[in-house]
mmCIF file of C-alpha atoms and ligand atoms in Angstrom:
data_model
loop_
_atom_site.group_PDB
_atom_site.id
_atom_site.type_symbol
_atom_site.label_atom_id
_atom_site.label_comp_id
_atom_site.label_asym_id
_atom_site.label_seq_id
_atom_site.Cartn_x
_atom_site.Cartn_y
_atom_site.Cartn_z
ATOM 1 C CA UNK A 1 123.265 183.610 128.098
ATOM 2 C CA UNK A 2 125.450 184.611 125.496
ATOM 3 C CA UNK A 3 124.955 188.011 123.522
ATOM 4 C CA UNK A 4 126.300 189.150 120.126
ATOM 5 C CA UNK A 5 128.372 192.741 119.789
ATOM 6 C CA UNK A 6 128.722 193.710 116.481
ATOM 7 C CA UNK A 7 132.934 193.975 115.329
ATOM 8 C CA UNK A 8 132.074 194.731 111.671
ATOM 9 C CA UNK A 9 128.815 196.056 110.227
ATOM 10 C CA UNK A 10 127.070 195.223 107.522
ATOM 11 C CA UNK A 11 127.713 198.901 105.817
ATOM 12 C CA UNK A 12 131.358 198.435 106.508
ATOM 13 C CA UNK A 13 131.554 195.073 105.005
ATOM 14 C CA UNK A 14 129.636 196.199 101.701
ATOM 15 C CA UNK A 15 132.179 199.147 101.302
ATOM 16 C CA UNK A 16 135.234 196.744 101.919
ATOM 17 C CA UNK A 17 133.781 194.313 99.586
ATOM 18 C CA UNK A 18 132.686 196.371 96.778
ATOM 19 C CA UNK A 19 137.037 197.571 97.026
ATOM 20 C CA UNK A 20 138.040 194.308 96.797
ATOM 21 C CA UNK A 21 135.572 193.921 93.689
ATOM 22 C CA UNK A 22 136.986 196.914 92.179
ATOM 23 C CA UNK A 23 140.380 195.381 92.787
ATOM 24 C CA UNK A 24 139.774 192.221 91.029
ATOM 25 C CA UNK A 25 138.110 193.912 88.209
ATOM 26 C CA UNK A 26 141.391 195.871 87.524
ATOM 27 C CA UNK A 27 143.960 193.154 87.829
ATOM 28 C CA UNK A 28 141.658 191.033 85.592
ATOM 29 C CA UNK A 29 140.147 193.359 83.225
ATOM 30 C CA UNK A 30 139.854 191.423 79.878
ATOM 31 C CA UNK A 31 140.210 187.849 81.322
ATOM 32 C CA UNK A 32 137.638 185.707 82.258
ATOM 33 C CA UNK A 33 138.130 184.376 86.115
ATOM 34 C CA UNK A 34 136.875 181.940 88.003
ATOM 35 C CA UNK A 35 136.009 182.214 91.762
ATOM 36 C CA UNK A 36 136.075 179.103 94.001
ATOM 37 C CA UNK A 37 134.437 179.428 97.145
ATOM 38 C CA UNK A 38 135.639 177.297 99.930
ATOM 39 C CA UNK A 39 131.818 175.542 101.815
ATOM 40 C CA UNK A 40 130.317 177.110 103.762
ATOM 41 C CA UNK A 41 131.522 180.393 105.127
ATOM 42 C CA UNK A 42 133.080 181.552 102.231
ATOM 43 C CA UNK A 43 129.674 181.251 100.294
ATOM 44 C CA UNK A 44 127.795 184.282 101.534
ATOM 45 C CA UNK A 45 131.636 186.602 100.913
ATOM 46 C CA UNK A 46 131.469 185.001 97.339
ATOM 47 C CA UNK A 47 127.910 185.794 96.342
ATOM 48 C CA UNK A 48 128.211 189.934 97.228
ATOM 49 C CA UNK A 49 131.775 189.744 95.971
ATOM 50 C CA UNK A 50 131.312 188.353 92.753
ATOM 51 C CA UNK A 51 128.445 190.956 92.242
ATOM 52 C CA UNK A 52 130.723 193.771 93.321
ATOM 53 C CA UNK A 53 133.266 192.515 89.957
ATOM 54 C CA UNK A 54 132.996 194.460 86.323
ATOM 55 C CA UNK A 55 129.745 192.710 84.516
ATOM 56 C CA UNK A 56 131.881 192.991 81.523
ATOM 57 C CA UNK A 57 134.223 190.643 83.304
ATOM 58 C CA UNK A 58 133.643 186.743 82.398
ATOM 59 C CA UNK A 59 132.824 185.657 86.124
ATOM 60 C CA UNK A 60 132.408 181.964 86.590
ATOM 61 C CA UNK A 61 131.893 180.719 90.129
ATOM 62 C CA UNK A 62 132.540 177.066 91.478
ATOM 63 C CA UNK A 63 133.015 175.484 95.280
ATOM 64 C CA UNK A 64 135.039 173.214 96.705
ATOM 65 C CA UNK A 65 134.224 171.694 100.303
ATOM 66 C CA UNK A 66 137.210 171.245 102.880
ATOM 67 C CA UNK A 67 136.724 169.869 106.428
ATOM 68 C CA UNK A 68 139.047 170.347 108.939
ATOM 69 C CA UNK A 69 138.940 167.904 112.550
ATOM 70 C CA UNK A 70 139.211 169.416 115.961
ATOM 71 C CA UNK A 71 137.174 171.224 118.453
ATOM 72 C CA UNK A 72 134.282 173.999 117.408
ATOM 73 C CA UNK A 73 137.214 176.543 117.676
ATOM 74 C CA UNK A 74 140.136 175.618 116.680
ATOM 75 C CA UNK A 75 141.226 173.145 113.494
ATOM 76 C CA UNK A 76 143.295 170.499 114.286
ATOM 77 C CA UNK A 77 145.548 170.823 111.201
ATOM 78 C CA UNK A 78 144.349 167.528 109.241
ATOM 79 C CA UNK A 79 142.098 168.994 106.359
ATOM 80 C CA UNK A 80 139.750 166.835 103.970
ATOM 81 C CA UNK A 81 138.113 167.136 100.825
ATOM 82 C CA UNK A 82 134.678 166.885 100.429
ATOM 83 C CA UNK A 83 133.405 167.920 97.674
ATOM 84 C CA UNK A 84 135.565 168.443 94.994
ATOM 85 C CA UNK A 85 134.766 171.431 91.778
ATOM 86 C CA UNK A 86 132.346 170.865 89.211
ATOM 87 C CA UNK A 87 134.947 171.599 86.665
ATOM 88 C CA UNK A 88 138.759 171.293 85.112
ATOM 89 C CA UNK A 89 141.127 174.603 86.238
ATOM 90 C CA UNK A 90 143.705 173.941 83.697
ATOM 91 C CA UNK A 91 144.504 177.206 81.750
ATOM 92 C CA UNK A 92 141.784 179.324 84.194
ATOM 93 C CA UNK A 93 142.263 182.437 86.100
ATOM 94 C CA UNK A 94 141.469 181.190 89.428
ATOM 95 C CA UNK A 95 140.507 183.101 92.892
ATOM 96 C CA UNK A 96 140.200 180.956 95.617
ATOM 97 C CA UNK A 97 137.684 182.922 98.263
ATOM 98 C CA UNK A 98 137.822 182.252 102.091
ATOM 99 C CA UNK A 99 136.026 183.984 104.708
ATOM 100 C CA UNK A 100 138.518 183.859 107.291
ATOM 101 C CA UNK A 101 142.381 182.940 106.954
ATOM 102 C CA UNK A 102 143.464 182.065 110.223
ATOM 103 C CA UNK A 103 146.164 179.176 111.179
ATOM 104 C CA UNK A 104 146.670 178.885 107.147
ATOM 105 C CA UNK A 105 146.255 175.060 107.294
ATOM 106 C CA UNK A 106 143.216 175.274 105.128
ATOM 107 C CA UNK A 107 144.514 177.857 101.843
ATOM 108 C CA UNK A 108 148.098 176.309 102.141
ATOM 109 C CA UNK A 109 146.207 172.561 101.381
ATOM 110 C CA UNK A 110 143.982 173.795 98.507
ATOM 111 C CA UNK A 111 146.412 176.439 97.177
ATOM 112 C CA UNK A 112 149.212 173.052 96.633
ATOM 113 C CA UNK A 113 145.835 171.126 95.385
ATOM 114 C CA UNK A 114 144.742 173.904 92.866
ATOM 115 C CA UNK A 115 148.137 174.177 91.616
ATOM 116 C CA UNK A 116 148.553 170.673 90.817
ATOM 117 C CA UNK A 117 145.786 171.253 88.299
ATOM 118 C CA UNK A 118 147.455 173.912 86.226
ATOM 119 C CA UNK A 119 145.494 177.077 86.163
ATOM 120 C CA UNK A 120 146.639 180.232 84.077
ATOM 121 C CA UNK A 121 147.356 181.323 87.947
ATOM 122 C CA UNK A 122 146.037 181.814 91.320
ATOM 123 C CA UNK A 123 144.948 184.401 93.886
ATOM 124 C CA UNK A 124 144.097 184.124 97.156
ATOM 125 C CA UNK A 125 141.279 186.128 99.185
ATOM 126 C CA UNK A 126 140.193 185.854 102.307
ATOM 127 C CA UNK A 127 137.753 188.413 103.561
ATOM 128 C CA UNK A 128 139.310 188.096 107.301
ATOM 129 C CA UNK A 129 142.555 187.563 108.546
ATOM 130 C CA UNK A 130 144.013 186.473 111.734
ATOM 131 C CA UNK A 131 147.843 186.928 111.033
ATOM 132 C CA UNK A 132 148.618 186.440 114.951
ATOM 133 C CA UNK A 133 147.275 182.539 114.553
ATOM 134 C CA UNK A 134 149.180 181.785 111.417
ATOM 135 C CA UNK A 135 151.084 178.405 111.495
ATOM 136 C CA UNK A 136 151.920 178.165 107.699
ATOM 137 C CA UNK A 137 153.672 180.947 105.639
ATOM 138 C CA UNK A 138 150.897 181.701 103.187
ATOM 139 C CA UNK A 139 149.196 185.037 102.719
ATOM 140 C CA UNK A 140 146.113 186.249 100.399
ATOM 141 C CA UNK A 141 146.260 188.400 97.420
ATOM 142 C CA UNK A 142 142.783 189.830 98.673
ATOM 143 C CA UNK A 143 142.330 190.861 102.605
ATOM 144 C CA UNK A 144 139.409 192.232 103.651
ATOM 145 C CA UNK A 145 139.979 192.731 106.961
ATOM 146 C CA UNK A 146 142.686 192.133 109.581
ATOM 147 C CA UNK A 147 141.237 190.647 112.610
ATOM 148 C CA UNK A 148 142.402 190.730 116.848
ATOM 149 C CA UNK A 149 142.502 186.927 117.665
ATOM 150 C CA UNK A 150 138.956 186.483 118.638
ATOM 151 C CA UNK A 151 136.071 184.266 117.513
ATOM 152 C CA UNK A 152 133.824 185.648 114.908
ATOM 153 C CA UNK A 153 130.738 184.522 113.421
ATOM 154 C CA UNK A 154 128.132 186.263 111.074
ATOM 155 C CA UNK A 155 128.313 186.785 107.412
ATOM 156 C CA UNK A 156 129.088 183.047 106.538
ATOM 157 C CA UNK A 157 130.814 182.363 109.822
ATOM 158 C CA UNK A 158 129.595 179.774 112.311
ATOM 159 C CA UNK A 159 129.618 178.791 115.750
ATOM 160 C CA UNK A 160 128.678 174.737 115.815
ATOM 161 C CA UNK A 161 126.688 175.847 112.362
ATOM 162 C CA UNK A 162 124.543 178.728 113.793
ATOM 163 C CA UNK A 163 124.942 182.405 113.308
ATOM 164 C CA UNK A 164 126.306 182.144 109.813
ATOM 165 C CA UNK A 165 123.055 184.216 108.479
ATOM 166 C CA UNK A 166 124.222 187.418 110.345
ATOM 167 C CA UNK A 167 123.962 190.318 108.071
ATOM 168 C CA UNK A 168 127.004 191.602 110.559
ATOM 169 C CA UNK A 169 130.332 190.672 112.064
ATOM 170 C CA UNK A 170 129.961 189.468 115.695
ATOM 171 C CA UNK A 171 131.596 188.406 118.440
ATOM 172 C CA UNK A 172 129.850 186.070 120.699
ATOM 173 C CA UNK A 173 130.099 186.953 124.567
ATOM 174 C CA UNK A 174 129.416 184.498 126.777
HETATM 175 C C1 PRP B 201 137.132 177.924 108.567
HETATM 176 C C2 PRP B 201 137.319 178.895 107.411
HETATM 177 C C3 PRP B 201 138.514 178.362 106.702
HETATM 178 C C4 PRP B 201 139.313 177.750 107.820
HETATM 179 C C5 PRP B 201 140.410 178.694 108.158
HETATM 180 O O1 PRP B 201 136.412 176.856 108.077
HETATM 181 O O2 PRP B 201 136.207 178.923 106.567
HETATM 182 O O3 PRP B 201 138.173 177.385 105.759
HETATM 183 O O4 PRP B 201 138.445 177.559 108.938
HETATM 184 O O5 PRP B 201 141.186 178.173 109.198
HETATM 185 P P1 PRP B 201 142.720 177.836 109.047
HETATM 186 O O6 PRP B 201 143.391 179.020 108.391
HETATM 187 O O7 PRP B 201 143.123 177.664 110.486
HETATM 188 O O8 PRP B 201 142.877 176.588 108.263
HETATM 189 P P2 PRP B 201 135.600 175.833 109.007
HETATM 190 O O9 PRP B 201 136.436 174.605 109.208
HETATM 191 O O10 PRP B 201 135.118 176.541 110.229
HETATM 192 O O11 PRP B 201 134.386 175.412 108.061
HETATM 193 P P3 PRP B 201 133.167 176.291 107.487
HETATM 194 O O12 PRP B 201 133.745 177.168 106.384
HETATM 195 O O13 PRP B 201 132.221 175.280 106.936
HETATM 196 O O14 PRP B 201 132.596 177.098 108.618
#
C-alpha cells in the first residue's frame, strides 16, 4: 500500500509563501496586478498567495485551464486550452501562478499566449521547480521551492486527481 512522507510542511510552505507575497507587494507597490492561476494545482498556491500580497495592492485574480496528454506522470509535450480567462490582459500587470514548473512545456505555451494579448508585462511564479526536467529555456520570476526530481502531490498537486487537498508536500511511496 502506498504511504505519504511529508517533503515540505505546511509551516514551511506558509513562511515561503507569505516571502513570495512580500516580494510581489514590493515590485508592484502602487500598481494594480492581476494573478492568473493555471487549473487546478495552481489554485490552492493562488488563494494563500494572493492573501499573503499588500491589501493596499489592487489584486485581481483570474484562471486559465491548460491540459497536457500523456501518462499520470509525465506530460507528453502537446498542451491545450480549456478554459480560457474571464477577461482582456491588454495594458494589465499580469502574474501567471503555477504550482510546479517542471519540463516547461506548460509556462513556455501560456507565457507566448499571454503575450500575444499585450499586458503592461508578465511574471512568472511557480511555487515548485524541477530545473533537472526542464526541456524549454523558460524560468519564473517567483520560485518557491527547488525540487529533487521526484513526484509530489499535496497542496494543489495530484496523483490521477487525489491528494491535491494535502495541507503538506508529499511524496507518495509505493
Ligand atoms: C502540472 C502543473 C503544470 C504542469 C507543469 O499540471 O500544474 O501545469 O504540469 O509541467 P511542465 O512544466 O512539464 O509543462 P497537470 O497537467 O498535472 O494538471 P493539474 O494542474 O490540473 O494537476
Amino acid at each position: 500500500m502506498a504511504h505519504l512522507e511529508v517533503l515540505i510542511p505546511r509551516e514551511r510552505i506558509a513562511q515561503r509563501v507569505a516571502e513570495l507575497g512580500a516580494e510581489i507587494s514590493r515590485d508592484f507597490a502602487g500598481h494594480a496586478v492581476l494573478l492568473v492561476g493555471v487549473l487546478k494545482g495552481a489554485a490552492i498556491f493562488l488563494c494563500d498567495l494572493a492573501r499573503t500580497i499588500d491589501p493596499a495592492l489592487d489584486v485581481r485574480m483570474d484562471f486559465i485551464g491548460v491540459s497536457s496528454y500523456g501518462t499520470a506522470k509525465t506530460s507528453s509535450g502537446e498542451v491545450q486550452l480549456t478554459k480560457d480567462l474571464s477577461e482582456p490582459l491588454a495594458g494589465v500587470h499580469v502574474i501567471l501562478v503555477e504550482d510546479i514548473l517542471d519540463t516547461g512545456v506548460t509556462l513556455h505555451f501560456l507565457k507566448q499566449l499571454l503575450l500575444a494579448r499585450q499586458p503592461a508585462s508578465l511574471k512568472l511564479a511557480a511555487l515548485l521547480q524541477k530545473p533537472d526536467r526542464r526541456k524549454v529555456a523558460i524560468q519564473a520570476d517567483y520560485v518557491g521551492f527547488t525540487f529533487p526530481d521526484e513526484f509530489a502531490v499535496g497542496y494543489g498537486l495530484d496523483h490521477a486527481e487525489r491528494y491535491r487537498n494535502l495541507p503538506d508536500i508529499c511524496i507518495v511511496r509505493e
